[in-house]
PDB file of C-alpha atoms in Angstrom:
ATOM      1  CA  MET A  22       2.148 -14.324  -8.343  1.00  0.00           C
ATOM      2  CA  LYS A  23       5.434 -16.064  -9.235  1.00  0.00           C
ATOM      3  CA  LYS A  24       7.794 -13.411 -10.794  1.00  0.00           C
ATOM      4  CA  ILE A  25       7.999  -9.654 -10.226  1.00  0.00           C
ATOM      5  CA  LEU A  26      10.117  -7.446 -12.445  1.00  0.00           C
ATOM      6  CA  VAL A  27      11.828  -4.459 -10.918  1.00  0.00           C
ATOM      7  CA  PRO A  28      13.601  -2.240 -13.429  1.00  0.00           C
ATOM      8  CA  LEU A  29      15.790   0.063 -11.468  1.00  0.00           C
ATOM      9  CA  ASN A  30      15.386   3.723 -12.397  1.00  0.00           C
ATOM     10  CA  LEU A  31      18.720   5.093 -10.934  1.00  0.00           C
ATOM     11  CA  ARG A  32      17.361   8.545 -10.576  1.00  0.00           C
ATOM     12  CA  SER A  33      14.393   7.389  -8.466  1.00  0.00           C
ATOM     13  CA  ASP A  34      14.100   6.529  -4.828  1.00  0.00           C
ATOM     14  CA  TYR A  35      14.930   2.839  -5.401  1.00  0.00           C
ATOM     15  CA  GLN A  36      15.190   2.192  -1.592  1.00  0.00           C
ATOM     16  CA  ASN A  37      11.313   2.603  -1.663  1.00  0.00           C
ATOM     17  CA  VAL A  38      11.037   0.436  -4.752  1.00  0.00           C
ATOM     18  CA  LEU A  39      12.983  -2.345  -3.095  1.00  0.00           C
ATOM     19  CA  ASN A  40      10.888  -2.067   0.097  1.00  0.00           C
ATOM     20  CA  TYR A  41       7.773  -2.670  -2.024  1.00  0.00           C
ATOM     21  CA  ALA A  42       9.383  -5.341  -4.091  1.00  0.00           C
ATOM     22  CA  HIS A  43      10.315  -7.174  -0.809  1.00  0.00           C
ATOM     23  CA  SER A  44       6.797  -6.734   0.587  1.00  0.00           C
ATOM     24  CA  MET A  45       5.231  -8.136  -2.494  1.00  0.00           C
ATOM     25  CA  SER A  46       7.643 -11.019  -2.629  1.00  0.00           C
ATOM     26  CA  GLU A  47       7.145 -11.862   1.052  1.00  0.00           C
ATOM     27  CA  LYS A  48       3.354 -12.050   0.721  1.00  0.00           C
ATOM     28  CA  SER A  49       3.306 -13.946  -2.572  1.00  0.00           C
ATOM     29  CA  GLU A  50       6.584 -15.948  -2.387  1.00  0.00           C
ATOM     30  CA  ALA A  51       7.357 -14.626  -5.790  1.00  0.00           C
ATOM     31  CA  GLU A  52      10.882 -14.235  -7.222  1.00  0.00           C
ATOM     32  CA  VAL A  53      12.102 -10.595  -7.754  1.00  0.00           C
ATOM     33  CA  VAL A  54      14.058  -9.894 -10.924  1.00  0.00           C
ATOM     34  CA  PHE A  55      16.021  -6.631 -10.705  1.00  0.00           C
ATOM     35  CA  PHE A  56      16.743  -5.391 -14.226  1.00  0.00           C
ATOM     36  CA  LEU A  57      19.376  -2.819 -15.259  1.00  0.00           C
ATOM     37  CA  SER A  58      20.013  -1.646 -18.817  1.00  0.00           C
ATOM     38  CA  GLY A  59      22.155   1.020 -20.290  1.00  0.00           C
ATOM     39  CA  SER A  60      25.221   1.649 -22.343  1.00  0.00           C
ATOM     40  CA  LYS A  61      27.892  -1.029 -22.424  1.00  0.00           C
ATOM     41  CA  ARG A  62      30.285   1.409 -20.616  1.00  0.00           C
ATOM     42  CA  SER A  63      27.948   1.375 -17.509  1.00  0.00           C
ATOM     43  CA  MET A  64      28.797  -2.258 -16.821  1.00  0.00           C
ATOM     44  CA  LYS A  65      31.824  -4.521 -17.152  1.00  0.00           C
ATOM     45  CA  LYS A  66      29.758  -7.706 -17.984  1.00  0.00           C
ATOM     46  CA  VAL A  67      26.252  -8.588 -18.975  1.00  0.00           C
ATOM     47  CA  GLY A  68      24.181 -11.589 -17.797  1.00  0.00           C
ATOM     48  CA  THR A  69      21.991 -12.906 -15.124  1.00  0.00           C
ATOM     49  CA  TRP A  70      23.077 -13.695 -11.490  1.00  0.00           C
ATOM     50  CA  ARG A  71      21.349 -15.186  -8.434  1.00  0.00           C
ATOM     51  CA  PRO A  72      23.602 -14.283  -5.513  1.00  0.00           C
ATOM     52  CA  GLU A  73      23.219 -16.404  -2.399  1.00  0.00           C
ATOM     53  CA  SER A  74      25.489 -14.476  -0.055  1.00  0.00           C
ATOM     54  CA  VAL A  75      26.536 -10.932   0.744  1.00  0.00           C
ATOM     55  CA  GLU A  76      29.905 -11.605  -0.848  1.00  0.00           C
ATOM     56  CA  GLU A  77      28.279 -12.658  -4.096  1.00  0.00           C
ATOM     57  CA  VAL A  78      26.035  -9.610  -4.071  1.00  0.00           C
ATOM     58  CA  LYS A  79      29.316  -7.450  -3.830  1.00  0.00           C
ATOM     59  CA  ALA A  80      30.843  -9.379  -6.623  1.00  0.00           C
ATOM     60  CA  VAL A  81      27.955  -8.770  -8.941  1.00  0.00           C
ATOM     61  CA  VAL A  82      27.324  -5.079  -7.982  1.00  0.00           C
ATOM     62  CA  ASN A  83      31.060  -4.387  -8.510  1.00  0.00           C
ATOM     63  CA  LEU A  84      30.540  -5.218 -12.213  1.00  0.00           C
ATOM     64  CA  MET A  85      28.906  -1.733 -12.434  1.00  0.00           C
ATOM     65  CA  ARG A  86      31.140   1.201 -13.202  1.00  0.00           C
ATOM     66  CA  ASN A  87      29.148   3.815 -11.117  1.00  0.00           C
ATOM     67  CA  HIS A  88      30.782   3.962  -7.752  1.00  0.00           C
ATOM     68  CA  ARG A  89      27.907   5.829  -6.145  1.00  0.00           C
ATOM     69  CA  LEU A  90      25.366   3.208  -7.508  1.00  0.00           C
ATOM     70  CA  LYS A  91      27.527   0.399  -6.244  1.00  0.00           C
ATOM     71  CA  SER A  92      27.729   1.843  -2.639  1.00  0.00           C
ATOM     72  CA  ASN A  93      23.962   2.279  -2.556  1.00  0.00           C
ATOM     73  CA  LEU A  94      22.885  -1.046  -4.052  1.00  0.00           C
ATOM     74  CA  ILE A  95      25.267  -3.472  -2.143  1.00  0.00           C
ATOM     75  CA  PRO A  96      23.397  -2.849   1.258  1.00  0.00           C
ATOM     76  CA  LEU A  97      20.038  -3.018  -0.365  1.00  0.00           C
ATOM     77  CA  PHE A  98      20.606  -6.277  -2.213  1.00  0.00           C
ATOM     78  CA  SER A  99      22.311  -7.665   0.909  1.00  0.00           C
ATOM     79  CA  GLU A 100      19.094  -7.000   2.857  1.00  0.00           C
ATOM     80  CA  PHE A 101      17.271  -9.324   0.410  1.00  0.00           C
ATOM     81  CA  ILE A 102      20.005 -11.990   1.136  1.00  0.00           C
ATOM     82  CA  GLU A 103      19.427 -11.643   4.904  1.00  0.00           C
ATOM     83  CA  ARG A 104      15.577 -11.653   4.596  1.00  0.00           C
ATOM     84  CA  GLY A 105      15.707 -14.845   2.370  1.00  0.00           C
ATOM     85  CA  THR A 106      13.933 -13.204  -0.466  1.00  0.00           C
ATOM     86  CA  PRO A 107      14.440 -15.015  -3.809  1.00  0.00           C
ATOM     87  CA  PHE A 108      15.952 -12.613  -6.312  1.00  0.00           C
ATOM     88  CA  SER A 109      18.096 -12.327  -9.346  1.00  0.00           C
ATOM     89  CA  ILE A 110      20.095  -9.399 -10.954  1.00  0.00           C
ATOM     90  CA  GLN A 111      20.130  -8.948 -14.762  1.00  0.00           C
ATOM     91  CA  PHE A 112      22.344  -6.610 -16.732  1.00  0.00           C
ATOM     92  CA  LYS A 113      21.719  -5.871 -20.406  1.00  0.00           C
ATOM     93  CA  PRO A 114      22.933  -3.153 -22.741  1.00  0.00           C
ATOM     94  CA  GLY A 115      20.430  -1.150 -24.771  1.00  0.00           C
ATOM     95  CA  ASN A 116      17.791   1.509 -24.689  1.00  0.00           C
ATOM     96  CA  TRP A 117      16.288   1.424 -21.157  1.00  0.00           C
ATOM     97  CA  THR A 118      12.623   1.776 -21.993  1.00  0.00           C
ATOM     98  CA  GLN A 119      12.687  -0.564 -24.924  1.00  0.00           C
ATOM     99  CA  GLU A 120      14.525  -3.179 -23.002  1.00  0.00           C
ATOM    100  CA  ILE A 121      12.001  -3.065 -20.135  1.00  0.00           C
ATOM    101  CA  VAL A 122       9.232  -3.540 -22.676  1.00  0.00           C
ATOM    102  CA  GLU A 123      10.906  -6.527 -24.353  1.00  0.00           C
ATOM    103  CA  HIS A 124      11.931  -7.982 -21.043  1.00  0.00           C
ATOM    104  CA  SER A 125       8.437  -7.847 -19.568  1.00  0.00           C
ATOM    105  CA  GLN A 126       7.072  -9.645 -22.551  1.00  0.00           C
ATOM    106  CA  GLU A 127       9.721 -12.326 -22.627  1.00  0.00           C
ATOM    107  CA  GLY A 128      10.007 -13.106 -18.913  1.00  0.00           C
ATOM    108  CA  ASP A 129       6.353 -14.204 -18.116  1.00  0.00           C
ATOM    109  CA  PHE A 130       6.131 -11.694 -15.282  1.00  0.00           C
ATOM    110  CA  ASP A 131       3.036 -11.114 -13.082  1.00  0.00           C
ATOM    111  CA  LEU A 132       3.835  -7.553 -11.937  1.00  0.00           C
ATOM    112  CA  VAL A 133       6.217  -4.735 -12.795  1.00  0.00           C
ATOM    113  CA  ILE A 134       7.315  -2.296 -10.106  1.00  0.00           C
ATOM    114  CA  VAL A 135       8.799   0.960 -11.371  1.00  0.00           C
ATOM    115  CA  GLY A 136      10.064   4.037  -9.565  1.00  0.00           C
ATOM    116  CA  THR A 137       9.892   7.612 -10.821  1.00  0.00           C
ATOM    117  CA  ASP A 138      11.835  10.794  -9.987  1.00  0.00           C
ATOM    118  CA  ALA A 139      10.989  14.331  -9.081  1.00  0.00           C
ATOM    119  CA  ASN A 140      12.706  16.221 -11.934  1.00  0.00           C
ATOM    120  CA  ASN A 141      11.363  19.435 -13.269  1.00  0.00           C
ATOM    121  CA  GLY A 142      11.373  21.113 -16.698  1.00  0.00           C
ATOM    122  CA  LEU A 143      12.394  19.213 -19.755  1.00  0.00           C
ATOM    123  CA  ARG A 144      13.804  16.246 -17.858  1.00  0.00           C
ATOM    124  CA  ARG A 145      10.437  15.853 -15.976  1.00  0.00           C
ATOM    125  CA  TYR A 146       8.638  16.027 -19.286  1.00  0.00           C
ATOM    126  CA  MET A 147      10.861  13.277 -20.664  1.00  0.00           C
ATOM    127  CA  ARG A 148      10.225  11.068 -17.521  1.00  0.00           C
ATOM    128  CA  LEU A 149       6.417  11.502 -17.978  1.00  0.00           C
ATOM    129  CA  SER A 150       6.733  10.598 -21.585  1.00  0.00           C
ATOM    130  CA  TRP A 151       8.821   7.512 -20.541  1.00  0.00           C
ATOM    131  CA  ILE A 152       6.061   6.405 -18.210  1.00  0.00           C
ATOM    132  CA  SER A 153       3.426   6.876 -20.811  1.00  0.00           C
ATOM    133  CA  ARG A 154       5.388   4.772 -23.301  1.00  0.00           C
ATOM    134  CA  LEU A 155       5.650   2.005 -20.700  1.00  0.00           C
ATOM    135  CA  LEU A 156       2.014   2.013 -19.827  1.00  0.00           C
ATOM    136  CA  GLY A 157       1.096   1.891 -23.538  1.00  0.00           C
ATOM    137  CA  ALA A 158       3.519  -0.995 -24.295  1.00  0.00           C
ATOM    138  CA  VAL A 159       3.848  -3.151 -21.196  1.00  0.00           C
ATOM    139  CA  LYS A 160       0.930  -5.618 -20.926  1.00  0.00           C
ATOM    140  CA  THR A 161       1.886  -6.829 -17.377  1.00  0.00           C
ATOM    141  CA  PRO A 162       0.171  -4.939 -14.474  1.00  0.00           C
ATOM    142  CA  MET A 163       2.428  -2.055 -13.334  1.00  0.00           C
ATOM    143  CA  PHE A 164       2.854  -0.690  -9.844  1.00  0.00           C
ATOM    144  CA  ILE A 165       4.307   2.957 -10.447  1.00  0.00           C
ATOM    145  CA  LEU A 166       5.702   4.684  -7.392  1.00  0.00           C
ATOM    146  CA  PRO A 167       5.378   8.481  -7.382  1.00  0.00           C
ATOM    147  CA  PRO A 168       8.451  10.515  -6.463  1.00  0.00           C
ATOM    148  CA  LYS A 169       9.159  10.875  -2.727  1.00  0.00           C
ATOM    149  CA  SER A 170       6.369   8.468  -1.897  1.00  0.00           C
ATOM    150  CA  ARG A 171       6.550   6.798   1.619  1.00  0.00           C
ATOM    151  CA  PHE A 172       6.693   3.083   1.978  1.00  0.00           C
ATOM    152  CA  ASN A 173       3.738   1.455   3.795  1.00  0.00           C
ATOM    153  CA  GLU A 174       2.329  -1.963   3.745  1.00  0.00           C
ATOM    154  CA  ILE A 175      -0.678  -1.945   1.370  1.00  0.00           C
ATOM    155  CA  GLN A 176      -3.811  -1.596   3.295  1.00  0.00           C
ATOM    156  CA  HIS A 177      -6.301  -0.010   0.880  1.00  0.00           C
ATOM    157  CA  ILE A 178      -6.315  -0.054  -3.009  1.00  0.00           C
ATOM    158  CA  THR A 179      -8.552   2.150  -5.000  1.00  0.00           C
ATOM    159  CA  TYR A 180      -9.098   0.834  -8.584  1.00  0.00           C
ATOM    160  CA  ALA A 181     -10.455   3.689 -10.857  1.00  0.00           C
ATOM    161  CA  VAL A 182     -12.394   2.275 -13.759  1.00  0.00           C
ATOM    162  CA  ASP A 183     -14.447   3.570 -16.704  1.00  0.00           C
ATOM    163  CA  LEU A 184     -17.378   1.208 -16.602  1.00  0.00           C
ATOM    164  CA  THR A 185     -18.380   2.243 -20.030  1.00  0.00           C
ATOM    165  CA  ASP A 186     -15.180   0.903 -21.542  1.00  0.00           C
ATOM    166  CA  TYR A 187     -13.075  -1.571 -19.830  1.00  0.00           C
ATOM    167  CA  ASP A 188     -12.669  -5.411 -19.354  1.00  0.00           C
ATOM    168  CA  ALA A 189     -14.360  -6.381 -16.174  1.00  0.00           C
ATOM    169  CA  SER A 190     -12.073  -9.452 -15.764  1.00  0.00           C
ATOM    170  CA  VAL A 191      -9.207  -7.167 -14.958  1.00  0.00           C
ATOM    171  CA  VAL A 192     -10.701  -6.657 -11.471  1.00  0.00           C
ATOM    172  CA  ASN A 193      -9.600 -10.202 -10.717  1.00  0.00           C
ATOM    173  CA  GLN A 194      -5.930  -9.095 -11.004  1.00  0.00           C
ATOM    174  CA  ILE A 195      -6.456  -6.170  -8.574  1.00  0.00           C
ATOM    175  CA  LYS A 196      -8.466  -8.438  -6.246  1.00  0.00           C
ATOM    176  CA  GLY A 197      -5.553 -10.988  -6.124  1.00  0.00           C
ATOM    177  CA  ILE A 198      -3.152  -8.256  -5.169  1.00  0.00           C
ATOM    178  CA  ALA A 199      -5.544  -6.878  -2.430  1.00  0.00           C
ATOM    179  CA  SER A 200      -6.073 -10.292  -1.066  1.00  0.00           C
ATOM    180  CA  LEU A 201      -2.344 -10.918  -0.578  1.00  0.00           C
ATOM    181  CA  PHE A 202      -2.318  -7.914   1.950  1.00  0.00           C
ATOM    182  CA  ASP A 203      -5.853  -8.593   3.291  1.00  0.00           C
ATOM    183  CA  ALA A 204      -6.394  -4.972   1.986  1.00  0.00           C
ATOM    184  CA  LYS A 205      -9.485  -2.987   1.469  1.00  0.00           C
ATOM    185  CA  LEU A 206     -10.503  -2.616  -2.270  1.00  0.00           C
ATOM    186  CA  THR A 207     -12.501   0.360  -3.521  1.00  0.00           C
ATOM    187  CA  ILE A 208     -13.860   0.333  -7.170  1.00  0.00           C
ATOM    188  CA  ALA A 209     -14.270   3.876  -8.253  1.00  0.00           C
ATOM    189  CA  HIS A 210     -16.084   5.187 -11.271  1.00  0.00           C
ATOM    190  CA  VAL A 211     -16.358   8.929 -12.231  1.00  0.00           C
ATOM    191  CA  ASN A 212     -19.357   9.696 -14.316  1.00  0.00           C
ATOM    192  CA  VAL A 213     -18.948  12.532 -16.746  1.00  0.00           C
ATOM    193  CA  GLU A 214     -22.189  12.162 -18.799  1.00  0.00           C
ATOM    194  CA  GLU A 215     -25.733  12.939 -17.890  1.00  0.00           C
ATOM    195  CA  GLY A 216     -28.781  10.983 -18.899  1.00  0.00           C
ATOM    196  CA  GLU A 217     -29.409   7.248 -19.005  1.00  0.00           C
ATOM    197  CA  LEU A 218     -26.544   4.756 -18.308  1.00  0.00           C
ATOM    198  CA  PRO A 219     -25.315   3.025 -21.388  1.00  0.00           C
ATOM    199  CA  ASP A 220     -25.766  -0.849 -21.767  1.00  0.00           C
ATOM    200  CA  GLN A 221     -21.993  -1.383 -21.560  1.00  0.00           C
ATOM    201  CA  TYR A 222     -21.862   0.395 -18.196  1.00  0.00           C
ATOM    202  CA  VAL A 223     -24.614  -1.782 -16.709  1.00  0.00           C
ATOM    203  CA  THR A 224     -23.101  -4.921 -18.213  1.00  0.00           C
ATOM    204  CA  SER A 225     -19.586  -4.058 -16.787  1.00  0.00           C
ATOM    205  CA  LEU A 226     -21.043  -3.215 -13.376  1.00  0.00           C
ATOM    206  CA  ASP A 227     -22.830  -6.548 -13.234  1.00  0.00           C
ATOM    207  CA  LYS A 228     -19.704  -8.455 -14.154  1.00  0.00           C
ATOM    208  CA  THR A 229     -17.652  -6.495 -11.721  1.00  0.00           C
ATOM    209  CA  ILE A 230     -19.980  -7.015  -8.762  1.00  0.00           C
ATOM    210  CA  SER A 231     -20.293 -10.712  -9.643  1.00  0.00           C
ATOM    211  CA  GLY A 232     -16.564 -11.154  -9.847  1.00  0.00           C
ATOM    212  CA  THR A 233     -16.025  -9.595  -6.350  1.00  0.00           C
ATOM    213  CA  LEU A 234     -18.795 -11.145  -4.324  1.00  0.00           C
ATOM    214  CA  ASP A 235     -16.075 -13.548  -2.806  1.00  0.00           C
ATOM    215  CA  TYR A 236     -13.980 -10.608  -1.490  1.00  0.00           C
ATOM    216  CA  PRO A 237     -15.493  -9.206   1.808  1.00  0.00           C
ATOM    217  CA  LYS A 238     -13.376  -6.026   1.938  1.00  0.00           C
ATOM    218  CA  ILE A 239     -14.716  -4.265  -1.055  1.00  0.00           C
ATOM    219  CA  ASN A 240     -16.737  -1.177  -1.602  1.00  0.00           C
ATOM    220  CA  TYR A 241     -17.926   1.035  -4.584  1.00  0.00           C
ATOM    221  CA  ARG A 242     -17.653   4.634  -5.056  1.00  0.00           C
ATOM    222  CA  PHE A 243     -19.624   6.081  -8.008  1.00  0.00           C
ATOM    223  CA  PHE A 244     -19.960   9.900  -8.379  1.00  0.00           C
ATOM    224  CA  ASP A 245     -20.355  12.716 -11.013  1.00  0.00           C
ATOM    225  CA  HIS A 246     -17.562  15.041 -12.077  1.00  0.00           C
ATOM    226  CA  ALA A 247     -16.884  17.057 -15.201  1.00  0.00           C
ATOM    227  CA  ASP A 248     -13.291  15.898 -15.378  1.00  0.00           C
ATOM    228  CA  PRO A 249     -12.342  12.246 -14.621  1.00  0.00           C
ATOM    229  CA  LEU A 250      -8.770  12.990 -13.589  1.00  0.00           C
ATOM    230  CA  SER A 251      -9.806  15.724 -11.214  1.00  0.00           C
ATOM    231  CA  GLY A 252     -12.544  13.457  -9.815  1.00  0.00           C
ATOM    232  CA  ILE A 253      -9.985  10.667  -9.157  1.00  0.00           C
ATOM    233  CA  LYS A 254      -7.598  13.219  -7.550  1.00  0.00           C
ATOM    234  CA  ASN A 255     -10.326  14.471  -5.295  1.00  0.00           C
ATOM    235  CA  LEU A 256     -11.183  10.870  -4.262  1.00  0.00           C
TER     236      LEU A 256
END
């Protein structure tokens, strides 16, 4: 892993997002790219900066016009300086969702870390729609943090798959992230159909097991449930 994209959702718990970004960067020695986009009125200047001191962090963040945002981000970015985590800050005007999609495609990133917020009603629907659009358009693996989640070093990853319709090679990406943290990895499949297993299921299972023989902290959970989402939630 060489580059991690972190689009800052200013309504989310970005302290938590930055904690995970630092943790991922520390384990992989990857550069973190913090990306902000919005109207031209939200920032005094656009561009890319790689601050190397707390004073340079302050100078970059002060280009933003939102005083509350500036007061929150200065100590967070300064912490990256103090920890020696390689990072850059990028400002670009435009539609936030569209810019994230385009930026993820252009920047050759290995991971995208995105925070979400806990709004209700129409705003919550819009946020869910926004996440759905990102998932459908961004080809880079995404790490999406639920609202009010609590930061913990990654110790156990569950990868939910549909063994009747997926690319078994994808498990190598998940295995790579798990290995960074020496974490347990669970491959989970929810079976919603009765009867004989289709050939694609057997083929995918064979490739998945073959591709994870070199990872000792792996286990498999296959179970029946009428609804896949409910089955994953129960797991």
